[in-house]
XYZ file of C-alpha atoms in Angstrom:
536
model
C 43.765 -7.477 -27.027
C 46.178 -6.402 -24.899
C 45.853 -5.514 -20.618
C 45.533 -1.669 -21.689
C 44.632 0.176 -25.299
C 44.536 3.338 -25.708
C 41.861 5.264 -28.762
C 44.182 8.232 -30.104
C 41.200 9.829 -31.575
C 39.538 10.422 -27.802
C 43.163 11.722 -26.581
C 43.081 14.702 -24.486
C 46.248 16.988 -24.669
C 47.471 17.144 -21.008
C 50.364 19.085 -20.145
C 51.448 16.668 -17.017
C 54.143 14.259 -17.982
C 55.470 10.789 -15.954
C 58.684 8.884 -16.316
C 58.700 6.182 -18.405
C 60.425 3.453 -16.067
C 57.303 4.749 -13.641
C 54.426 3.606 -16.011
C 53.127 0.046 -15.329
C 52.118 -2.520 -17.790
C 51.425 -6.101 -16.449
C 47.393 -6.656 -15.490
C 48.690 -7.016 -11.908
C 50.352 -3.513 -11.571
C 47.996 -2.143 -13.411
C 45.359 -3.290 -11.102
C 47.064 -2.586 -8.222
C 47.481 0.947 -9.402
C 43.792 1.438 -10.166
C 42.854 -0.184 -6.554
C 44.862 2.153 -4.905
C 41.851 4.739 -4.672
C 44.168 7.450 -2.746
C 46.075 8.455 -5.719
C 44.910 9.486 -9.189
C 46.205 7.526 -11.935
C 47.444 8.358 -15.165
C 47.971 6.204 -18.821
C 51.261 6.705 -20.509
C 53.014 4.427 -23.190
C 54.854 1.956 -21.554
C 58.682 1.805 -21.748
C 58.708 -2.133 -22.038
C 55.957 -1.655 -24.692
C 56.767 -1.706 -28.366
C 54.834 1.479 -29.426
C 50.989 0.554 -29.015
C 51.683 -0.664 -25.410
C 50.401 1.336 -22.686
C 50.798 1.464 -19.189
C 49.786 3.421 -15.913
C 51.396 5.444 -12.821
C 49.993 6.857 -9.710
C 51.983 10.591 -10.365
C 53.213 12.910 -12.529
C 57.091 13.929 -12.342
C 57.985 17.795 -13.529
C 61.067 15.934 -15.131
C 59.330 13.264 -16.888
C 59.586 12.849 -20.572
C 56.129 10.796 -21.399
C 53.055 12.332 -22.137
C 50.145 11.592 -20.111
C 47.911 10.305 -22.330
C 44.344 9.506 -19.917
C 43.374 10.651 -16.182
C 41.800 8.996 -13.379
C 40.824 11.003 -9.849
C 41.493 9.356 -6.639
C 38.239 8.805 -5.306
C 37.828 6.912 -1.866
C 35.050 5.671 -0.324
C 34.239 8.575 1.718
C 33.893 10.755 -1.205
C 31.081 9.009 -2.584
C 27.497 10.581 -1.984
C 26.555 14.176 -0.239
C 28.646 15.987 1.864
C 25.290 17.392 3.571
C 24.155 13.482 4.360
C 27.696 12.760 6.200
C 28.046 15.873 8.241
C 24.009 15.766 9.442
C 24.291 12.588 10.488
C 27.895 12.161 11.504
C 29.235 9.637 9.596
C 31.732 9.040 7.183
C 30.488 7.091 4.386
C 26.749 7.657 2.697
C 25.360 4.815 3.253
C 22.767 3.654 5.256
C 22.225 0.324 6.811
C 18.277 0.069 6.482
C 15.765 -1.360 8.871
C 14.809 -4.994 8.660
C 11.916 -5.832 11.346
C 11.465 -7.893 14.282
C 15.259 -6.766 14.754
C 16.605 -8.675 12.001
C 18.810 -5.384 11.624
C 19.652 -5.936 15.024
C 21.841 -4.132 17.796
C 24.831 -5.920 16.634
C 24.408 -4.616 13.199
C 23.734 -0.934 14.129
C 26.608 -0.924 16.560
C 29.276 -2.830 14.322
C 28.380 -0.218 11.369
C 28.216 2.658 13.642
C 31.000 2.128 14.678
C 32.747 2.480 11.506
C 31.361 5.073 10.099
C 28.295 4.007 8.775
C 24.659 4.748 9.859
C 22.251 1.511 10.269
C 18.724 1.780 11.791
C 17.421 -0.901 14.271
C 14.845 -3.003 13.100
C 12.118 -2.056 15.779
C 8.774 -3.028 13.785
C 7.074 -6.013 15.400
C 8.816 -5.639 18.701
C 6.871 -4.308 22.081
C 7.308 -1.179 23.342
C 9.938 -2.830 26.534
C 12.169 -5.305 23.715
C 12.479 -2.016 21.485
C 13.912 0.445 24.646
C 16.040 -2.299 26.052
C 17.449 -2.681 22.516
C 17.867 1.472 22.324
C 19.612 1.519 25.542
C 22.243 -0.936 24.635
C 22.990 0.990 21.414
C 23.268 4.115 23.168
C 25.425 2.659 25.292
C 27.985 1.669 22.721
C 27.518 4.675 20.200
C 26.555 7.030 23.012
C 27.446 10.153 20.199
C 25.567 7.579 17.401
C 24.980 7.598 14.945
C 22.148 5.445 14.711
C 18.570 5.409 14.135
C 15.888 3.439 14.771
C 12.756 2.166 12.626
C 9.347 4.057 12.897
C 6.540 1.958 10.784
C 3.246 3.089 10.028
C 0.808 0.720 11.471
C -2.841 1.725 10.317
C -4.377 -1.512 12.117
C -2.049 -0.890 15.614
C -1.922 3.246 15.503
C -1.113 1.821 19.544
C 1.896 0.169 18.588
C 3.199 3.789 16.645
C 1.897 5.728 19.307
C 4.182 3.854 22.028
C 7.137 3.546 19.527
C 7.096 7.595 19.437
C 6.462 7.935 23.191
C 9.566 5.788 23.974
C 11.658 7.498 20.790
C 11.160 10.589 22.732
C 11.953 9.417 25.880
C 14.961 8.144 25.220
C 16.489 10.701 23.252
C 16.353 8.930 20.074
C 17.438 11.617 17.182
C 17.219 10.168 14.052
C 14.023 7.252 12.492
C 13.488 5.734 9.383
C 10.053 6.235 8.527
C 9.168 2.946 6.481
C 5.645 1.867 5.346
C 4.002 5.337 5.814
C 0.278 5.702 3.086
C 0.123 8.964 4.469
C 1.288 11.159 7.379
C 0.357 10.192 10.995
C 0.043 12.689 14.356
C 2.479 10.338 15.675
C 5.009 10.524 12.584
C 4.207 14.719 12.612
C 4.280 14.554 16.757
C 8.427 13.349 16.765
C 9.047 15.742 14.095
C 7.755 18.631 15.658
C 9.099 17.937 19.411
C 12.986 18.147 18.372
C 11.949 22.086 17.001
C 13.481 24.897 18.498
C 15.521 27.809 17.499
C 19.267 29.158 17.263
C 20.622 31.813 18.367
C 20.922 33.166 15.069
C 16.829 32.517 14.212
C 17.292 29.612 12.210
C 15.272 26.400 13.273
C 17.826 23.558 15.136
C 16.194 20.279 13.897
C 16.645 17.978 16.863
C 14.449 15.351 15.688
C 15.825 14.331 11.993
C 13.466 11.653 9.984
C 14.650 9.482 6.845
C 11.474 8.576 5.317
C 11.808 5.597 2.586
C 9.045 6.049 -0.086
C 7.942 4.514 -3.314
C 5.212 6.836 -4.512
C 5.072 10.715 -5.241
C 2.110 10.977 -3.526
C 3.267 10.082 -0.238
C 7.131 11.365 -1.252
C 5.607 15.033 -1.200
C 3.555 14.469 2.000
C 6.812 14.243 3.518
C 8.777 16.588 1.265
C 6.250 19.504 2.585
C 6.099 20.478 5.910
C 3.257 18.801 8.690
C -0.280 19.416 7.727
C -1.691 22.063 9.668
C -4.863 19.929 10.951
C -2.525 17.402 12.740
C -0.276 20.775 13.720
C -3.856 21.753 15.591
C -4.656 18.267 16.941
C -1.347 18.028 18.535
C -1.525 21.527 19.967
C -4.580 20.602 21.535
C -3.153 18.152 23.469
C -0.284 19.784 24.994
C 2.260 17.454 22.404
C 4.090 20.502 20.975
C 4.320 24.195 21.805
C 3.599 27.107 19.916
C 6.563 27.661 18.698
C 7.585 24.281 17.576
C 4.006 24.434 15.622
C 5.310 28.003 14.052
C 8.791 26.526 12.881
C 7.247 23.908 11.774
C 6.203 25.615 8.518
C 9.960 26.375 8.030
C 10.869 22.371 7.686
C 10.124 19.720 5.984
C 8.861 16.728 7.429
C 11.710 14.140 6.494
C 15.487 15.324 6.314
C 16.048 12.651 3.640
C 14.028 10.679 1.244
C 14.775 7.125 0.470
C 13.548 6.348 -2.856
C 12.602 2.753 -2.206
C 12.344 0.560 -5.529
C 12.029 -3.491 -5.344
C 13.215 -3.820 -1.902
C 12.718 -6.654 0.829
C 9.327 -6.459 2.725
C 6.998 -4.008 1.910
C 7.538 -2.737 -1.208
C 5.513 -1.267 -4.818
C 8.399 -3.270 -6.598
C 9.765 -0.375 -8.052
C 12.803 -0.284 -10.519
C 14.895 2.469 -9.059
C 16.354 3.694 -12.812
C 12.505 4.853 -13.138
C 11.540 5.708 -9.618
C 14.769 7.800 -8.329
C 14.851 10.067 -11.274
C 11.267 10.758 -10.387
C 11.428 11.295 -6.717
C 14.752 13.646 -7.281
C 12.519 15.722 -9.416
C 9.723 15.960 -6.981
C 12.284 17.192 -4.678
C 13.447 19.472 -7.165
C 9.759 21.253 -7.723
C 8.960 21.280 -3.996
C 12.332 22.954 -2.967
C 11.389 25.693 -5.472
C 8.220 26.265 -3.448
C 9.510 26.202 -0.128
C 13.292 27.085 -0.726
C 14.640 25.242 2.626
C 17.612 25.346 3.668
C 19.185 22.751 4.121
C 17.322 21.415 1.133
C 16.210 17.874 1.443
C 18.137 15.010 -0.364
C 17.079 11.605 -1.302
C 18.940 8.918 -1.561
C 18.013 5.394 -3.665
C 17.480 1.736 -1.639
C 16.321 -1.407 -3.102
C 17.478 -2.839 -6.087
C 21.342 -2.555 -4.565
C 23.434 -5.939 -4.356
C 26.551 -4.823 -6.802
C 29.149 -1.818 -7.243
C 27.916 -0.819 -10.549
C 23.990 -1.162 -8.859
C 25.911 1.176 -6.252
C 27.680 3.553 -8.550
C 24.653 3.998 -11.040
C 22.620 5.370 -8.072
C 25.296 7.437 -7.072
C 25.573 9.013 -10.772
C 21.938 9.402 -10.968
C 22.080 11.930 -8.206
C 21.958 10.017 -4.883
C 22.872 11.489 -1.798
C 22.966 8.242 -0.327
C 22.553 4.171 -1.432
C 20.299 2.036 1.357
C 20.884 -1.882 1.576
C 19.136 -4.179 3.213
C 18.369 -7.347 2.196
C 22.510 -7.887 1.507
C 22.924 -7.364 5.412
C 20.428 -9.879 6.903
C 22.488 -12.598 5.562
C 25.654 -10.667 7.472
C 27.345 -12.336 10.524
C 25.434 -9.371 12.784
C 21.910 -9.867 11.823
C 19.445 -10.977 13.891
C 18.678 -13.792 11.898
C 18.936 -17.603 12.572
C 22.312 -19.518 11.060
C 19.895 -21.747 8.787
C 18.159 -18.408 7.419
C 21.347 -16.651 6.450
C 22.851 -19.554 4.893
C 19.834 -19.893 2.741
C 19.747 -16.457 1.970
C 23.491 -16.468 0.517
C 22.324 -18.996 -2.035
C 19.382 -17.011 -3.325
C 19.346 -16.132 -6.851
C 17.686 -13.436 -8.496
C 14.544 -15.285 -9.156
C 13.974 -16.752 -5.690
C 12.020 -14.130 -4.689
C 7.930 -13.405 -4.606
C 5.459 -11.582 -3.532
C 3.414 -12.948 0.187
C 0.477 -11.324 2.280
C 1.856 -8.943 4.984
C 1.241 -9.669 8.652
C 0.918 -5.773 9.768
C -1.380 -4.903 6.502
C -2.595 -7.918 6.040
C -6.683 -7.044 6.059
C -5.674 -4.036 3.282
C -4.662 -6.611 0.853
C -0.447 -4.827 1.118
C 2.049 -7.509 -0.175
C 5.877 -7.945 0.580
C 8.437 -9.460 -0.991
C 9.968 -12.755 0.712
C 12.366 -15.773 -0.531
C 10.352 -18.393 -2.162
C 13.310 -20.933 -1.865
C 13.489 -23.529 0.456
C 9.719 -22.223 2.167
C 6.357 -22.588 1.348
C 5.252 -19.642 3.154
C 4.570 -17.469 0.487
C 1.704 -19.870 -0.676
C 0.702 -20.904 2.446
C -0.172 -16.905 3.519
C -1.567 -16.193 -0.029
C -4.183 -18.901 0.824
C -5.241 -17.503 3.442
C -5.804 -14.603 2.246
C -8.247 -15.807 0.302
C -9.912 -18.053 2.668
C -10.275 -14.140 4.600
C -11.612 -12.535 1.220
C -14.098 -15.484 0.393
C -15.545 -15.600 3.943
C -16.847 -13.725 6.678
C -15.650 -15.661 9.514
C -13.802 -18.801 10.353
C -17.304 -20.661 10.997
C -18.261 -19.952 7.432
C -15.189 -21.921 6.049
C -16.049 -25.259 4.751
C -14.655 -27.930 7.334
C -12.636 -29.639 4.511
C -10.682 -26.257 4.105
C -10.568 -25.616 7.733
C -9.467 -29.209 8.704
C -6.418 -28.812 5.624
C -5.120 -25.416 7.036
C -4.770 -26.758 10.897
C -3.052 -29.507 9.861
C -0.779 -28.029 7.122
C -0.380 -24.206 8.063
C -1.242 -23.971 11.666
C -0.201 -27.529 13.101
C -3.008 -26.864 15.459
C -6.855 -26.416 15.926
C -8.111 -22.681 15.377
C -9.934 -22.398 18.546
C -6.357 -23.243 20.079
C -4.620 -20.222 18.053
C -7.194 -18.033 19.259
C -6.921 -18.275 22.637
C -3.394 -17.554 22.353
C -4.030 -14.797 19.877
C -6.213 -13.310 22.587
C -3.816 -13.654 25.543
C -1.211 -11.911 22.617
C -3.228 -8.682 22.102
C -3.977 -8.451 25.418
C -0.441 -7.133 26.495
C 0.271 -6.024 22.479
C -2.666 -3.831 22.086
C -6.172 -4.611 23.913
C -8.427 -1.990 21.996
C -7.554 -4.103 18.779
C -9.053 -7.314 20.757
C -11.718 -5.953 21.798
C -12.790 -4.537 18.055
C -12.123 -8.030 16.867
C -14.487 -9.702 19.618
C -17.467 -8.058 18.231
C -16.402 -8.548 14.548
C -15.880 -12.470 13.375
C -14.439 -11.426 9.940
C -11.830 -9.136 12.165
C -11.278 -12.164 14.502
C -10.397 -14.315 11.554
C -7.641 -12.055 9.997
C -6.401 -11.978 13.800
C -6.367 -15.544 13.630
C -4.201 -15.771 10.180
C -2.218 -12.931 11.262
C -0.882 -15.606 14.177
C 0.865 -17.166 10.995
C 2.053 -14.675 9.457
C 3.660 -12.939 12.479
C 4.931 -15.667 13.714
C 6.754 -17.035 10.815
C 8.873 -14.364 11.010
C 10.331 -15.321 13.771
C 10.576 -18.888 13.279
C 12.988 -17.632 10.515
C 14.701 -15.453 13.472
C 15.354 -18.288 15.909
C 15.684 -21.095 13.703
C 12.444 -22.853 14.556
C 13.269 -26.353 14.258
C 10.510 -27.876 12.481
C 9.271 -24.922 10.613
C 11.513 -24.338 8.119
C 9.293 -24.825 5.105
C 7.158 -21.776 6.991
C 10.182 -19.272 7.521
C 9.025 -16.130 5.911
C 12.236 -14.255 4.629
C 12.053 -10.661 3.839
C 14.712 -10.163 0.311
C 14.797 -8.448 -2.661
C 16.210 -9.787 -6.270
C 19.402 -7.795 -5.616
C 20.647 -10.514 -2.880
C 20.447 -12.582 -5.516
C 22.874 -10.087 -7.675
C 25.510 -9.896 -4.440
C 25.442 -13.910 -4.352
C 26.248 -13.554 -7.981
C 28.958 -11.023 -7.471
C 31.121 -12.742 -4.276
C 30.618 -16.181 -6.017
C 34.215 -17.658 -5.882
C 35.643 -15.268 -3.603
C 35.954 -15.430 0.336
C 32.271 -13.682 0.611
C 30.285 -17.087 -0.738
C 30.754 -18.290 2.406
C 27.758 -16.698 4.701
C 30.063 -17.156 7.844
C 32.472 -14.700 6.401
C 29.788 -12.260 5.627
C 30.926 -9.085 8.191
C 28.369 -6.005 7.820
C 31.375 -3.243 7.633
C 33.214 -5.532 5.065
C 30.114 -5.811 2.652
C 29.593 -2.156 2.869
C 32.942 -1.123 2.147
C 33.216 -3.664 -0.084
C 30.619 -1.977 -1.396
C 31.505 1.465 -2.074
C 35.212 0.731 -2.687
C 34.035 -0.651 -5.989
C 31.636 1.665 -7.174
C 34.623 4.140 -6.772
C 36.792 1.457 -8.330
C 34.149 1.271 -11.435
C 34.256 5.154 -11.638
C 37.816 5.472 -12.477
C 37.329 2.638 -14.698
C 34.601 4.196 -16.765
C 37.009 8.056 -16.438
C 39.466 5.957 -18.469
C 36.971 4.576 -20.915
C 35.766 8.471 -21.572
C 39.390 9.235 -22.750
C 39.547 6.536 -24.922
C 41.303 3.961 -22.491
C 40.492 -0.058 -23.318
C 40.579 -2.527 -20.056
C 40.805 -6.133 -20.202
C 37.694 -7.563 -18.426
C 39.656 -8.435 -15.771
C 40.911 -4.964 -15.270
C 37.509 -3.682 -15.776
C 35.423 -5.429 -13.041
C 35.575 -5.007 -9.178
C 35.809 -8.201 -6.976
C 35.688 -8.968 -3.339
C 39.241 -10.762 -3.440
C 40.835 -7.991 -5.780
């Protein structure tokens, strides 16, 4: 086969013609032609050619005597996604750096991507209240116009910890969150929301508060697809949170600006294949805007599941308004994650990845997903989880077991971990110690939940020592970007720059769509000419 074919019986009779000695046939003009997204491209025969050779040129002449045979757009990075998404938030490219915890999306992340167009939330969840506003402060300091946001988890066994979050969120002047791990709507979640309402001049409602809420299930999708619930509207009336007025807009909004569809993501996450759950959150959002008719109407974008240009590109074409990644960054130069971490991370395959207890759910039985190469944390927390199912408190486990887990888990005795578990929640959030004192099978998940919290940040700092217990939050699509930069400068997790991925990124899902533009007309690429790589 040759670089180019062209199928005569998909030709389209256009009327625009190029000159011959314009029309490029070699693989390496032709690539260079296709790369260059600013200009469309068009296939012509090529003069060199002997008949059934075809070639391509980046215009069309009024005096040229070849007829242009297939069409390409220019399509740049920028043009990918919704319009609505980049002017709301001020940036220039839809997508959306997503929140890692324990600031593993970190201020150096947010800014660098900020920065350049791109919007990146901070990783707040697992942080106190003082770490979280120092980090806001120094990224309102570099991006004091943004954009930015900042993570907002649900946490149904801290509600202290999401309380405070808001509190400070508000205080600061923080204007957009990503809503992550939310079962169901909060006061706190519906209490930011409803303090950024007021009204323009003109009567419409000025959202000053906007929320990206990342969802996996249509229950919870349409909780925030529909606006606030009027019994936490009342509850936060009746404590002087929100005025009248902001309560009476309210019914005029939705809760979230955007919806992240959020298939088999990092962290917390259902596991999801995003070909099955975008499709179905696009058409909730479909039947709820014909109820409500809001304007604007809310969009939802896909995360999870995204490591490649064509993973990029297909959520783009499925309707889109914006692609999330996540796990891809925390093995970036700018994440707050320890040298040893990231360079395991950009040797994780597809497969490397399982399903662990989660430290901030972990008494609900809520799983994430974490690298199972090179750690042993992933068994290590599932058995304690069921040491906390099969028993009722630490004295009932046999001493065998208990002996086994303080040596090979905790390093240390369990009387040890709690007292420093207790001095912990004293500063973190007292009320939870002082439910646990008076409840010994709440004092043991406490106890385990020293573990898992803390392997986290092992895997932060580069615990020497601990590296079999690093937990390390990643989806199977890290695996898929290892795959894709393998050979090229992007292997090498040193080289890894957050802006670069990203644009990396979207430059070859628009790449891809002129490539598959040709193939509708009838035009044949080598594979060469057909893929996207980091080094083209």
């Amino acid at each position: 086969m040759s670089n180019l074919e062209f199928n005569n019986t998909n030709a389209i009779d256009w009327a625009w013609k190029v000159n011959a000695n314009d029309v490029s046939s070699n693989n390496t003009q032709i690539k260079s032609a296709l790369l260059d997204l600013s200009k469309p491209v068009y296939v012509a025969k090529s003069s060199t050619g002997n008949g059934n050779d075809f070639g391509v040129a980046n215009a069309t002449s009024t005096s040229g005597a070849t007829d242009v045979l297939a069409f390409a757009q220019k399509l740049n990075p920028e043009d990918l996604g919704d319009d609505a998404y980049k002017k709301q938030h001020g940036v220039k490219y839809a997508y959306h750096g997503g929140a890692m915890a324990n600031g593993i999306a970190s201020v150096e992340l947010v800014v660098a991507l900020g920065k350049a167009g791109f919007l990146c939330s901070f990783g707040a969840a697992g942080l106190v209240p003082d770490a979280v506003e120092d980090a806001i402060r120094r990224i309102q300091a570099e991006l004091p116009n943004g954009p930015y946001a900042v993570n907002l988890i649900h946490a149904p066994a801290e509600e202290a910890l999401e309380r405070g979050a808001v509190e400070r969120f508000l205080k600061l002047g923080v204007k957009t969150v990503e809503a992550s791990a939310y079962l169901g709507l909060t006061e706190h979640i519906v209490w930011y929301r409803l303090a950024g309402l007021s009204k323009n001049a003109d009567g419409s409602v000025h959202i000053g508060n906007k929320v990206i809420a990342k969802v996996s299930r249509t229950e919870v999708g349409r909780r925030f697809m529909e606006p606030a619930p009027q019994k936490l509207i009342d509850k936060l009336l009746a404590q002087g949170k929100v005025t009248q007025e902001q309560a009476d807009l309210s019914k005029l909004v939705p809760m979230a600006d955007d919806i992240t569809a959020e298939a088999d993501s990092g962290g917390h996450t259902d596991n999801r294949p995003f070909l099955t759950l975008l499709p179905t959150i696009i058409a909730l959002r479909d039947e709820v805007q014909a109820q409500y008719n809001f304007s604007p109407a809310l969009r939802v974008g896909a995360g999870g599941g995204i490591g490649t240009p064509e993973a990029a590109l297909a959520a783009f074409n499925m309707g889109s308004a914006y692609i999330v990644l996540g796990s891809v960054n925390q093995a970036c130069v700018e994440a707050g994650a320890s040298a040893y971490t990231r360079e395991l991370l950009s040797k994780v395959e597809m497969a490397d990845v399982t399903m662990a207890p989660a430290a901030d759910m972990f008494e609900m039985g809520v799983k994430l997903q974490v690298v199972k190469r090179g750690s042993m944390f992933a068994m290590r927390a599932k058995k304690l989880y069921e040491l906390y199912v099969n028993y009722d408190s630490i004295e009932d486990i046999p001493a065998a077991e208990r002996l086994k887990i303080e040596k090979q888990i905790f390093r240390s005795n369990l009387d040890e971990v709690w007292a420093g578990t207790e001095s912990f929640f004293q500063e973190r959030d007292p009320d939870m110690l002082a439910r646990a004192q008076s409840s010994p099978k709440r004092k043991m998940a406490l106890i385990f939940r020293w573990y898992l919290g803390l392997s986290s940040r092992w895997s932060n700092t580069g615990e020497k020592g601990r590296e079999m217990d690093y937990q390390i939050w990643a989806g199977p699509s890290l695996g898929a970007f290892n795959s894709w930069v393998k050979g090229t400068y992007l292997e090498d997790y040193t080289r890894r720059g957050a802006v670069d991925v990203a644009l990396h990124m979207l430059k070859g899902a628009a790449y891809l769509q002129r490539v598959n533009q040709l193939k509708l007309q009838g035009v044949t690429l080598t594979t060469d000419l057909a893929s996207y790589r980091t080094d083209d």
